Amino acid sequence: MFLPYRIEKDTVMALPSGSYEAEYNKIQGELLQKVTDEELQKILINGSKLQEVWFPTECMTFDVFLSHSHGDETNAKNLAAYLKSQYNLTTFIDSCYWNYCDVLLRKLDNQLWEESDGKDLYNYKKRNYSTTIIHSMLSMSLMKMMSKCECFLMLDSPNVQFKGDEMQHKTKSAWIYQEVEMSKVLEKKIPERWLPHIVHHKEGGILEVRLFSTDIAVESQEVTFDLDTSKMHLVDAKLLNKLKGRHGYRALDMMHSDYMSKQYHARLLQG
């Protein structure tokens, strides 16, 4: 990963109308790997194999890692298809290219932990263990995909974050919180084509953060996490217009240039 960005839901909804979701469904259909119950049974207790089959990373390459709430999935697909059709940028959306975490968890529980004396009854301790296993697989795969993509783009909306009592940004999604924190610690990989340019911006550092798509719900009280998006450069309609006519890495270069230019001027203003 190189640089983090943020785009607001209103900007996405204002994009030119078109059958973007249908187009993206066609794109993702070429890569989505279906796993039959018979195939799953053969690899169920091989953790590494199971992770690569259910949450594959080795066979996939994308330009953009799109972080979003499950409630914004349609907008996420439309944005991804727009980036592909307008700028030839490929976008990773976890729910489109990977099978669902909860489905795998249910299959694992049914195969290994279901109690013999009652239907849908599970050993509590073993259930916690299987949840840890599957969530660890998903976390590691997310980190791998994030690392492989050149930029992180967060689809910002009320489903993703809100302002708490002290006006701090909060999220109810443990997955979004995790992705943002991951993006802070992942090694920043500067594209080779940018190395000569980066030399001029060494001082002050320009790199830092990311998100995801599951809302954590607790019946009467919801857990929230502080969400720092201050280092994410806003992708607005003005920047999207600048990208017109540019494709692939040329579109990414324009985004990075805009990011670093504003970071540089902000440091000048700070003295």
PDB file of C-alpha atoms in Angstrom:
ATOM      1  CA  MET A   1       0.000   0.000   0.000  1.00  0.00           C
ATOM      2  CA  PHE A   2       1.178   3.518  -0.801  1.00  0.00           C
ATOM      3  CA  LEU A   3      -1.349   6.214   0.162  1.00  0.00           C
ATOM      4  CA  PRO A   4      -4.796   6.355   1.866  1.00  0.00           C
ATOM      5  CA  TYR A   5      -7.826   8.162   0.448  1.00  0.00           C
ATOM      6  CA  ARG A   6     -11.411   8.864   1.436  1.00  0.00           C
ATOM      7  CA  ILE A   7     -14.456   9.504  -0.746  1.00  0.00           C
ATOM      8  CA  GLU A   8     -17.828  10.601   0.555  1.00  0.00           C
ATOM      9  CA  LYS A   9     -21.013   8.728  -0.269  1.00  0.00           C
ATOM     10  CA  ASP A  10     -22.644  11.863  -1.725  1.00  0.00           C
ATOM     11  CA  THR A  11     -19.807  12.143  -4.253  1.00  0.00           C
ATOM     12  CA  VAL A  12     -20.343   8.536  -5.326  1.00  0.00           C
ATOM     13  CA  MET A  13     -24.116   9.003  -5.623  1.00  0.00           C
ATOM     14  CA  ALA A  14     -23.531  12.059  -7.834  1.00  0.00           C
ATOM     15  CA  LEU A  15     -21.495  10.111 -10.389  1.00  0.00           C
ATOM     16  CA  PRO A  16     -23.035   9.831 -13.873  1.00  0.00           C
ATOM     17  CA  SER A  17     -25.843   7.299 -13.900  1.00  0.00           C
ATOM     18  CA  GLY A  18     -25.248   3.978 -15.579  1.00  0.00           C
ATOM     19  CA  SER A  19     -25.421   0.237 -15.078  1.00  0.00           C
ATOM     20  CA  TYR A  20     -22.206   0.282 -13.048  1.00  0.00           C
ATOM     21  CA  GLU A  21     -23.314  -2.372 -10.571  1.00  0.00           C
ATOM     22  CA  ALA A  22     -24.210  -4.805 -13.365  1.00  0.00           C
ATOM     23  CA  GLU A  23     -20.867  -4.091 -15.021  1.00  0.00           C
ATOM     24  CA  TYR A  24     -18.992  -4.749 -11.813  1.00  0.00           C
ATOM     25  CA  ASN A  25     -20.930  -7.953 -11.159  1.00  0.00           C
ATOM     26  CA  LYS A  26     -19.695  -9.158 -14.549  1.00  0.00           C
ATOM     27  CA  ILE A  27     -16.104  -8.245 -13.701  1.00  0.00           C
ATOM     28  CA  GLN A  28     -16.159  -9.932 -10.302  1.00  0.00           C
ATOM     29  CA  GLY A  29     -17.866 -13.041 -11.670  1.00  0.00           C
ATOM     30  CA  GLU A  30     -14.672 -13.903 -13.525  1.00  0.00           C
ATOM     31  CA  LEU A  31     -12.676 -14.269 -10.306  1.00  0.00           C
ATOM     32  CA  LEU A  32     -15.113 -15.278  -7.572  1.00  0.00           C
ATOM     33  CA  GLN A  33     -14.266 -18.805  -6.501  1.00  0.00           C
ATOM     34  CA  LYS A  34     -17.163 -21.046  -5.553  1.00  0.00           C
ATOM     35  CA  VAL A  35     -16.389 -23.780  -3.060  1.00  0.00           C
ATOM     36  CA  THR A  36     -18.636 -26.834  -2.888  1.00  0.00           C
ATOM     37  CA  ASP A  37     -19.379 -28.604   0.382  1.00  0.00           C
ATOM     38  CA  GLU A  38     -17.490 -31.638  -0.892  1.00  0.00           C
ATOM     39  CA  GLU A  39     -14.360 -29.587  -1.629  1.00  0.00           C
ATOM     40  CA  LEU A  40     -14.663 -27.815   1.692  1.00  0.00           C
ATOM     41  CA  GLN A  41     -14.870 -31.086   3.588  1.00  0.00           C
ATOM     42  CA  LYS A  42     -11.508 -32.176   2.166  1.00  0.00           C
ATOM     43  CA  ILE A  43      -9.654 -29.082   3.396  1.00  0.00           C
ATOM     44  CA  LEU A  44     -11.690 -28.108   6.460  1.00  0.00           C
ATOM     45  CA  ILE A  45      -8.940 -28.753   8.993  1.00  0.00           C
ATOM     46  CA  ASN A  46      -6.077 -27.479   6.803  1.00  0.00           C
ATOM     47  CA  GLY A  47      -6.059 -23.846   7.970  1.00  0.00           C
ATOM     48  CA  SER A  48      -3.626 -22.448   5.398  1.00  0.00           C
ATOM     49  CA  LYS A  49      -5.363 -24.168   2.477  1.00  0.00           C
ATOM     50  CA  LEU A  50      -8.787 -23.150   3.772  1.00  0.00           C
ATOM     51  CA  GLN A  51      -7.722 -19.511   4.057  1.00  0.00           C
ATOM     52  CA  GLU A  52      -6.404 -19.357   0.488  1.00  0.00           C
ATOM     53  CA  VAL A  53      -9.513 -21.070  -0.932  1.00  0.00           C
ATOM     54  CA  TRP A  54     -12.080 -19.027   1.002  1.00  0.00           C
ATOM     55  CA  PHE A  55     -10.200 -15.701   1.130  1.00  0.00           C
ATOM     56  CA  PRO A  56      -7.754 -15.942  -1.824  1.00  0.00           C
ATOM     57  CA  THR A  57      -4.980 -13.368  -2.187  1.00  0.00           C
ATOM     58  CA  GLU A  58      -2.149 -14.943  -4.211  1.00  0.00           C
ATOM     59  CA  CYS A  59      -4.032 -15.025  -7.512  1.00  0.00           C
ATOM     60  CA  MET A  60      -5.414 -11.480  -7.279  1.00  0.00           C
ATOM     61  CA  THR A  61      -3.968  -8.065  -8.099  1.00  0.00           C
ATOM     62  CA  PHE A  62      -5.796  -4.744  -7.752  1.00  0.00           C
ATOM     63  CA  ASP A  63      -5.009  -1.027  -7.806  1.00  0.00           C
ATOM     64  CA  VAL A  64      -7.463   0.051  -5.109  1.00  0.00           C
ATOM     65  CA  PHE A  65      -8.579  -1.514  -1.824  1.00  0.00           C
ATOM     66  CA  LEU A  66     -12.102  -0.205  -1.190  1.00  0.00           C
ATOM     67  CA  SER A  67     -13.174  -0.061   2.448  1.00  0.00           C
ATOM     68  CA  HIS A  68     -16.904   0.273   3.018  1.00  0.00           C
ATOM     69  CA  SER A  69     -19.870  -0.622   5.187  1.00  0.00           C
ATOM     70  CA  HIS A  70     -22.048  -3.557   4.151  1.00  0.00           C
ATOM     71  CA  GLY A  71     -24.917  -1.045   4.068  1.00  0.00           C
ATOM     72  CA  ASP A  72     -23.132   0.806   1.248  1.00  0.00           C
ATOM     73  CA  GLU A  73     -22.336  -2.248  -0.876  1.00  0.00           C
ATOM     74  CA  THR A  74     -24.333  -1.097  -3.918  1.00  0.00           C
ATOM     75  CA  ASN A  75     -22.561   2.282  -3.895  1.00  0.00           C
ATOM     76  CA  ALA A  76     -19.233   0.478  -3.480  1.00  0.00           C
ATOM     77  CA  LYS A  77     -19.899  -1.640  -6.575  1.00  0.00           C
ATOM     78  CA  ASN A  78     -20.966   1.399  -8.569  1.00  0.00           C
ATOM     79  CA  LEU A  79     -17.808   3.272  -7.561  1.00  0.00           C
ATOM     80  CA  ALA A  80     -15.571   0.304  -8.422  1.00  0.00           C
ATOM     81  CA  ALA A  81     -17.173  -0.097 -11.835  1.00  0.00           C
ATOM     82  CA  TYR A  82     -16.876   3.663 -12.439  1.00  0.00           C
ATOM     83  CA  LEU A  83     -13.155   3.603 -11.626  1.00  0.00           C
ATOM     84  CA  LYS A  84     -12.723   0.696 -14.037  1.00  0.00           C
ATOM     85  CA  SER A  85     -14.723   2.169 -16.905  1.00  0.00           C
ATOM     86  CA  GLN A  86     -13.388   5.734 -16.590  1.00  0.00           C
ATOM     87  CA  TYR A  87      -9.767   5.232 -15.455  1.00  0.00           C
ATOM     88  CA  ASN A  88      -9.078   1.517 -15.990  1.00  0.00           C
ATOM     89  CA  LEU A  89      -8.398   1.086 -12.252  1.00  0.00           C
ATOM     90  CA  THR A  90      -9.234  -2.264 -10.689  1.00  0.00           C
ATOM     91  CA  THR A  91     -10.835  -2.270  -7.244  1.00  0.00           C
ATOM     92  CA  PHE A  92     -10.966  -4.945  -4.552  1.00  0.00           C
ATOM     93  CA  ILE A  93     -14.261  -5.348  -2.685  1.00  0.00           C
ATOM     94  CA  ASP A  94     -14.094  -8.174  -0.153  1.00  0.00           C
ATOM     95  CA  SER A  95     -17.740  -9.250  -0.473  1.00  0.00           C
ATOM     96  CA  CYS A  96     -17.427  -9.550  -4.265  1.00  0.00           C
ATOM     97  CA  TYR A  97     -14.240 -11.595  -4.519  1.00  0.00           C
ATOM     98  CA  TRP A  98     -14.381 -13.612  -1.299  1.00  0.00           C
ATOM     99  CA  ASN A  99     -16.902 -15.961   0.211  1.00  0.00           C
ATOM    100  CA  TYR A 100     -18.659 -14.858   3.394  1.00  0.00           C
ATOM    101  CA  CYS A 101     -16.903 -15.292   6.720  1.00  0.00           C
ATOM    102  CA  ASP A 102     -20.088 -16.221   8.611  1.00  0.00           C
ATOM    103  CA  VAL A 103     -20.941 -18.947   6.082  1.00  0.00           C
ATOM    104  CA  LEU A 104     -17.551 -20.584   6.607  1.00  0.00           C
ATOM    105  CA  LEU A 105     -17.891 -20.249  10.362  1.00  0.00           C
ATOM    106  CA  ARG A 106     -21.267 -21.996  10.288  1.00  0.00           C
ATOM    107  CA  LYS A 107     -19.891 -24.807   8.136  1.00  0.00           C
ATOM    108  CA  LEU A 108     -16.947 -25.276  10.478  1.00  0.00           C
ATOM    109  CA  ASP A 109     -19.179 -25.343  13.542  1.00  0.00           C
ATOM    110  CA  ASN A 110     -21.563 -27.850  11.966  1.00  0.00           C
ATOM    111  CA  GLN A 111     -18.712 -30.145  10.997  1.00  0.00           C
ATOM    112  CA  LEU A 112     -16.668 -30.017  14.174  1.00  0.00           C
ATOM    113  CA  TRP A 113     -18.489 -28.640  17.191  1.00  0.00           C
ATOM    114  CA  GLU A 114     -22.213 -29.420  16.985  1.00  0.00           C
ATOM    115  CA  GLU A 115     -23.419 -31.242  20.098  1.00  0.00           C
ATOM    116  CA  SER A 116     -24.911 -34.658  19.486  1.00  0.00           C
ATOM    117  CA  ASP A 117     -27.828 -34.184  21.889  1.00  0.00           C
ATOM    118  CA  GLY A 118     -29.519 -31.299  20.139  1.00  0.00           C
ATOM    119  CA  LYS A 119     -29.845 -29.538  16.806  1.00  0.00           C
ATOM    120  CA  ASP A 120     -27.963 -26.240  16.474  1.00  0.00           C
ATOM    121  CA  LEU A 121     -26.442 -26.606  19.928  1.00  0.00           C
ATOM    122  CA  TYR A 122     -22.704 -25.980  20.185  1.00  0.00           C
ATOM    123  CA  ASN A 123     -20.011 -26.223  22.779  1.00  0.00           C
ATOM    124  CA  TYR A 124     -19.438 -22.608  23.895  1.00  0.00           C
ATOM    125  CA  LYS A 125     -15.666 -22.887  24.335  1.00  0.00           C
ATOM    126  CA  LYS A 126     -15.195 -24.642  21.000  1.00  0.00           C
ATOM    127  CA  ARG A 127     -17.412 -22.072  19.254  1.00  0.00           C
ATOM    128  CA  ASN A 128     -15.208 -19.267  20.550  1.00  0.00           C
ATOM    129  CA  TYR A 129     -12.177 -21.159  19.264  1.00  0.00           C
ATOM    130  CA  SER A 130     -13.600 -21.565  15.751  1.00  0.00           C
ATOM    131  CA  THR A 131     -14.569 -17.877  15.636  1.00  0.00           C
ATOM    132  CA  THR A 132     -10.996 -16.955  16.523  1.00  0.00           C
ATOM    133  CA  ILE A 133      -9.688 -19.224  13.740  1.00  0.00           C
ATOM    134  CA  ILE A 134     -11.931 -17.849  10.974  1.00  0.00           C
ATOM    135  CA  HIS A 135     -11.585 -14.210  11.994  1.00  0.00           C
ATOM    136  CA  SER A 136      -7.795 -14.614  12.113  1.00  0.00           C
ATOM    137  CA  MET A 137      -7.861 -16.032   8.572  1.00  0.00           C
ATOM    138  CA  LEU A 138      -9.956 -13.120   7.351  1.00  0.00           C
ATOM    139  CA  SER A 139      -7.772 -10.553   9.142  1.00  0.00           C
ATOM    140  CA  MET A 140      -4.582 -11.942   7.639  1.00  0.00           C
ATOM    141  CA  SER A 141      -6.105 -12.070   4.156  1.00  0.00           C
ATOM    142  CA  LEU A 142      -7.342  -8.502   4.460  1.00  0.00           C
ATOM    143  CA  MET A 143      -3.886  -7.366   5.478  1.00  0.00           C
ATOM    144  CA  LYS A 144      -2.323  -9.186   2.524  1.00  0.00           C
ATOM    145  CA  MET A 145      -4.764  -7.659   0.035  1.00  0.00           C
ATOM    146  CA  MET A 146      -4.336  -4.203   1.532  1.00  0.00           C
ATOM    147  CA  SER A 147      -0.578  -4.550   1.241  1.00  0.00           C
ATOM    148  CA  LYS A 148      -0.826  -5.591  -2.425  1.00  0.00           C
ATOM    149  CA  CYS A 149      -3.019  -2.658  -3.500  1.00  0.00           C
ATOM    150  CA  GLU A 150      -1.364   0.652  -4.351  1.00  0.00           C
ATOM    151  CA  CYS A 151      -3.919   2.779  -2.559  1.00  0.00           C
ATOM    152  CA  PHE A 152      -6.582   2.444   0.091  1.00  0.00           C
ATOM    153  CA  LEU A 153      -9.922   4.161  -0.545  1.00  0.00           C
ATOM    154  CA  MET A 154     -12.538   4.463   2.184  1.00  0.00           C
ATOM    155  CA  LEU A 155     -16.171   4.987   1.149  1.00  0.00           C
ATOM    156  CA  ASP A 156     -17.224   7.368   3.909  1.00  0.00           C
ATOM    157  CA  SER A 157     -20.855   7.496   5.028  1.00  0.00           C
ATOM    158  CA  PRO A 158     -22.973   7.604   8.209  1.00  0.00           C
ATOM    159  CA  ASN A 159     -22.803   3.793   8.100  1.00  0.00           C
ATOM    160  CA  VAL A 160     -19.024   4.007   8.534  1.00  0.00           C
ATOM    161  CA  GLN A 161     -18.459   6.730  11.087  1.00  0.00           C
ATOM    162  CA  PHE A 162     -20.205   9.303  13.252  1.00  0.00           C
ATOM    163  CA  LYS A 163     -19.189  11.966  15.758  1.00  0.00           C
ATOM    164  CA  GLY A 164     -19.252  10.980  19.430  1.00  0.00           C
ATOM    165  CA  ASP A 165     -20.048  13.077  22.488  1.00  0.00           C
ATOM    166  CA  GLU A 166     -16.702  14.879  22.300  1.00  0.00           C
ATOM    167  CA  MET A 167     -17.017  15.300  18.511  1.00  0.00           C
ATOM    168  CA  GLN A 168     -14.452  12.549  17.968  1.00  0.00           C
ATOM    169  CA  HIS A 169     -14.980  10.334  14.962  1.00  0.00           C
ATOM    170  CA  LYS A 170     -16.330   6.927  15.968  1.00  0.00           C
ATOM    171  CA  THR A 171     -17.261   3.688  14.245  1.00  0.00           C
ATOM    172  CA  LYS A 172     -19.410   0.765  15.359  1.00  0.00           C
ATOM    173  CA  SER A 173     -17.661  -1.565  12.934  1.00  0.00           C
ATOM    174  CA  ALA A 174     -14.841  -3.599  14.450  1.00  0.00           C
ATOM    175  CA  TRP A 175     -13.727  -4.529  10.929  1.00  0.00           C
ATOM    176  CA  ILE A 176     -13.485  -0.918   9.760  1.00  0.00           C
ATOM    177  CA  TYR A 177     -11.599  -0.041  12.912  1.00  0.00           C
ATOM    178  CA  GLN A 178      -9.214  -2.944  12.281  1.00  0.00           C
ATOM    179  CA  GLU A 179      -8.552  -1.948   8.678  1.00  0.00           C
ATOM    180  CA  VAL A 180      -7.840   1.657   9.615  1.00  0.00           C
ATOM    181  CA  GLU A 181      -5.368   0.534  12.249  1.00  0.00           C
ATOM    182  CA  MET A 182      -3.768  -1.929   9.812  1.00  0.00           C
ATOM    183  CA  SER A 183      -3.241   0.820   7.290  1.00  0.00           C
ATOM    184  CA  LYS A 184      -1.282   2.799   9.854  1.00  0.00           C
ATOM    185  CA  VAL A 185       1.261   0.057  10.476  1.00  0.00           C
ATOM    186  CA  LEU A 186       1.554  -1.544   7.026  1.00  0.00           C
ATOM    187  CA  GLU A 187       4.823  -0.868   5.243  1.00  0.00           C
ATOM    188  CA  LYS A 188       4.318   1.945   2.753  1.00  0.00           C
ATOM    189  CA  LYS A 189       5.429   0.724  -0.674  1.00  0.00           C
ATOM    190  CA  ILE A 190       6.438   3.607  -2.903  1.00  0.00           C
ATOM    191  CA  PRO A 191       5.832   2.779  -6.601  1.00  0.00           C
ATOM    192  CA  GLU A 192       9.134   2.649  -8.467  1.00  0.00           C
ATOM    193  CA  ARG A 193       7.904   5.266 -10.931  1.00  0.00           C
ATOM    194  CA  TRP A 194       7.539   7.650  -7.965  1.00  0.00           C
ATOM    195  CA  LEU A 195      10.942   7.215  -6.336  1.00  0.00           C
ATOM    196  CA  PRO A 196      12.551  10.260  -8.024  1.00  0.00           C
ATOM    197  CA  HIS A 197       9.551  12.384  -7.041  1.00  0.00           C
ATOM    198  CA  ILE A 198       9.425  11.209  -3.406  1.00  0.00           C
ATOM    199  CA  VAL A 199      13.006  12.380  -2.796  1.00  0.00           C
ATOM    200  CA  HIS A 200      11.755  15.978  -2.865  1.00  0.00           C
ATOM    201  CA  HIS A 201       9.233  15.253  -0.116  1.00  0.00           C
ATOM    202  CA  LYS A 202      11.351  13.268   2.323  1.00  0.00           C
ATOM    203  CA  GLU A 203      11.063  15.712   5.207  1.00  0.00           C
ATOM    204  CA  GLY A 204       7.939  15.516   7.303  1.00  0.00           C
ATOM    205  CA  GLY A 205       6.786  12.160   5.980  1.00  0.00           C
ATOM    206  CA  ILE A 206       3.583  11.844   3.945  1.00  0.00           C
ATOM    207  CA  LEU A 207       2.472   8.353   4.729  1.00  0.00           C
ATOM    208  CA  GLU A 208      -0.167   6.953   7.066  1.00  0.00           C
ATOM    209  CA  VAL A 209      -4.248   4.657   7.326  1.00  0.00           C
ATOM    210  CA  ARG A 210      -7.816   1.957   6.252  1.00  0.00           C
ATOM    211  CA  LEU A 211     -11.391   0.097   6.795  1.00  0.00           C
ATOM    212  CA  PHE A 212     -14.077  -2.608   6.154  1.00  0.00           C
ATOM    213  CA  SER A 213     -17.600  -3.940   6.022  1.00  0.00           C
ATOM    214  CA  THR A 214     -19.363  -5.544   8.984  1.00  0.00           C
ATOM    215  CA  ASP A 215     -21.442  -3.695  11.567  1.00  0.00           C
ATOM    216  CA  ILE A 216     -21.037  -4.992  15.110  1.00  0.00           C
ATOM    217  CA  ALA A 217     -24.347  -5.049  16.954  1.00  0.00           C
ATOM    218  CA  VAL A 218     -24.881  -5.531  20.676  1.00  0.00           C
ATOM    219  CA  GLU A 219     -28.519  -5.642  21.761  1.00  0.00           C
ATOM    220  CA  SER A 220     -28.829  -2.659  24.125  1.00  0.00           C
ATOM    221  CA  GLN A 221     -25.391  -1.109  23.964  1.00  0.00           C
ATOM    222  CA  GLU A 222     -23.032  -0.857  21.000  1.00  0.00           C
ATOM    223  CA  VAL A 223     -19.259  -0.975  21.129  1.00  0.00           C
ATOM    224  CA  THR A 224     -17.591   1.930  19.349  1.00  0.00           C
ATOM    225  CA  PHE A 225     -13.990   2.642  18.357  1.00  0.00           C
ATOM    226  CA  ASP A 226     -12.141   5.912  17.800  1.00  0.00           C
ATOM    227  CA  LEU A 227     -11.621   6.264  14.048  1.00  0.00           C
ATOM    228  CA  ASP A 228      -8.789   8.478  12.817  1.00  0.00           C
ATOM    229  CA  THR A 229      -9.253   9.409   9.152  1.00  0.00           C
ATOM    230  CA  SER A 230      -7.246  12.632   9.343  1.00  0.00           C
ATOM    231  CA  LYS A 231      -4.486  11.316   7.062  1.00  0.00           C
ATOM    232  CA  MET A 232      -6.898  10.197   4.333  1.00  0.00           C
ATOM    233  CA  HIS A 233      -6.928  12.530   1.337  1.00  0.00           C
ATOM    234  CA  LEU A 234     -10.466  13.423   0.223  1.00  0.00           C
ATOM    235  CA  VAL A 235     -11.398  12.299  -3.293  1.00  0.00           C
ATOM    236  CA  ASP A 236     -14.070  14.797  -4.324  1.00  0.00           C
ATOM    237  CA  ALA A 237     -15.792  15.663  -7.599  1.00  0.00           C
ATOM    238  CA  LYS A 238     -13.032  18.166  -8.416  1.00  0.00           C
ATOM    239  CA  LEU A 239     -10.324  15.511  -8.143  1.00  0.00           C
ATOM    240  CA  LEU A 240     -12.364  12.997 -10.143  1.00  0.00           C
ATOM    241  CA  ASN A 241     -12.594  15.586 -12.927  1.00  0.00           C
ATOM    242  CA  LYS A 242      -8.794  15.957 -12.868  1.00  0.00           C
ATOM    243  CA  LEU A 243      -8.502  12.220 -13.493  1.00  0.00           C
ATOM    244  CA  LYS A 244     -10.535  12.312 -16.694  1.00  0.00           C
ATOM    245  CA  GLY A 245      -8.568  11.152 -19.699  1.00  0.00           C
ATOM    246  CA  ARG A 246      -6.016   9.363 -17.530  1.00  0.00           C
ATOM    247  CA  HIS A 247      -5.963   5.602 -17.159  1.00  0.00           C
ATOM    248  CA  GLY A 248      -4.188   3.064 -14.955  1.00  0.00           C
ATOM    249  CA  TYR A 249      -1.082   4.348 -13.206  1.00  0.00           C
ATOM    250  CA  ARG A 250      -1.499   7.797 -14.798  1.00  0.00           C
ATOM    251  CA  ALA A 251      -4.771   8.231 -12.899  1.00  0.00           C
ATOM    252  CA  LEU A 252      -3.096   7.019  -9.707  1.00  0.00           C
ATOM    253  CA  ASP A 253      -0.190   9.422 -10.267  1.00  0.00           C
ATOM    254  CA  MET A 254      -2.593  12.363 -10.473  1.00  0.00           C
ATOM    255  CA  MET A 255      -4.222  11.289  -7.189  1.00  0.00           C
ATOM    256  CA  HIS A 256      -0.832  10.937  -5.480  1.00  0.00           C
ATOM    257  CA  SER A 257       0.360  14.305  -6.826  1.00  0.00           C
ATOM    258  CA  ASP A 258      -2.741  16.022  -5.482  1.00  0.00           C
ATOM    259  CA  TYR A 259      -2.265  14.280  -2.113  1.00  0.00           C
ATOM    260  CA  MET A 260       1.390  15.278  -1.741  1.00  0.00           C
ATOM    261  CA  SER A 261       0.842  18.806  -2.983  1.00  0.00           C
ATOM    262  CA  LYS A 262      -1.753  19.461  -0.303  1.00  0.00           C
ATOM    263  CA  GLN A 263       0.389  17.778   2.360  1.00  0.00           C
ATOM    264  CA  TYR A 264       3.329  19.962   1.325  1.00  0.00           C
ATOM    265  CA  HIS A 265       1.326  23.202   1.440  1.00  0.00           C
ATOM    266  CA  ALA A 266      -0.162  22.214   4.811  1.00  0.00           C
ATOM    267  CA  ARG A 267       3.354  21.833   6.222  1.00  0.00           C
ATOM    268  CA  LEU A 268       4.333  25.243   4.827  1.00  0.00           C
ATOM    269  CA  LEU A 269       1.360  26.859   6.565  1.00  0.00           C
ATOM    270  CA  GLN A 270       2.370  25.216   9.819  1.00  0.00           C
ATOM    271  CA  GLY A 271       5.793  26.809   9.501  1.00  0.00           C
TER     272      GLY A 271
END
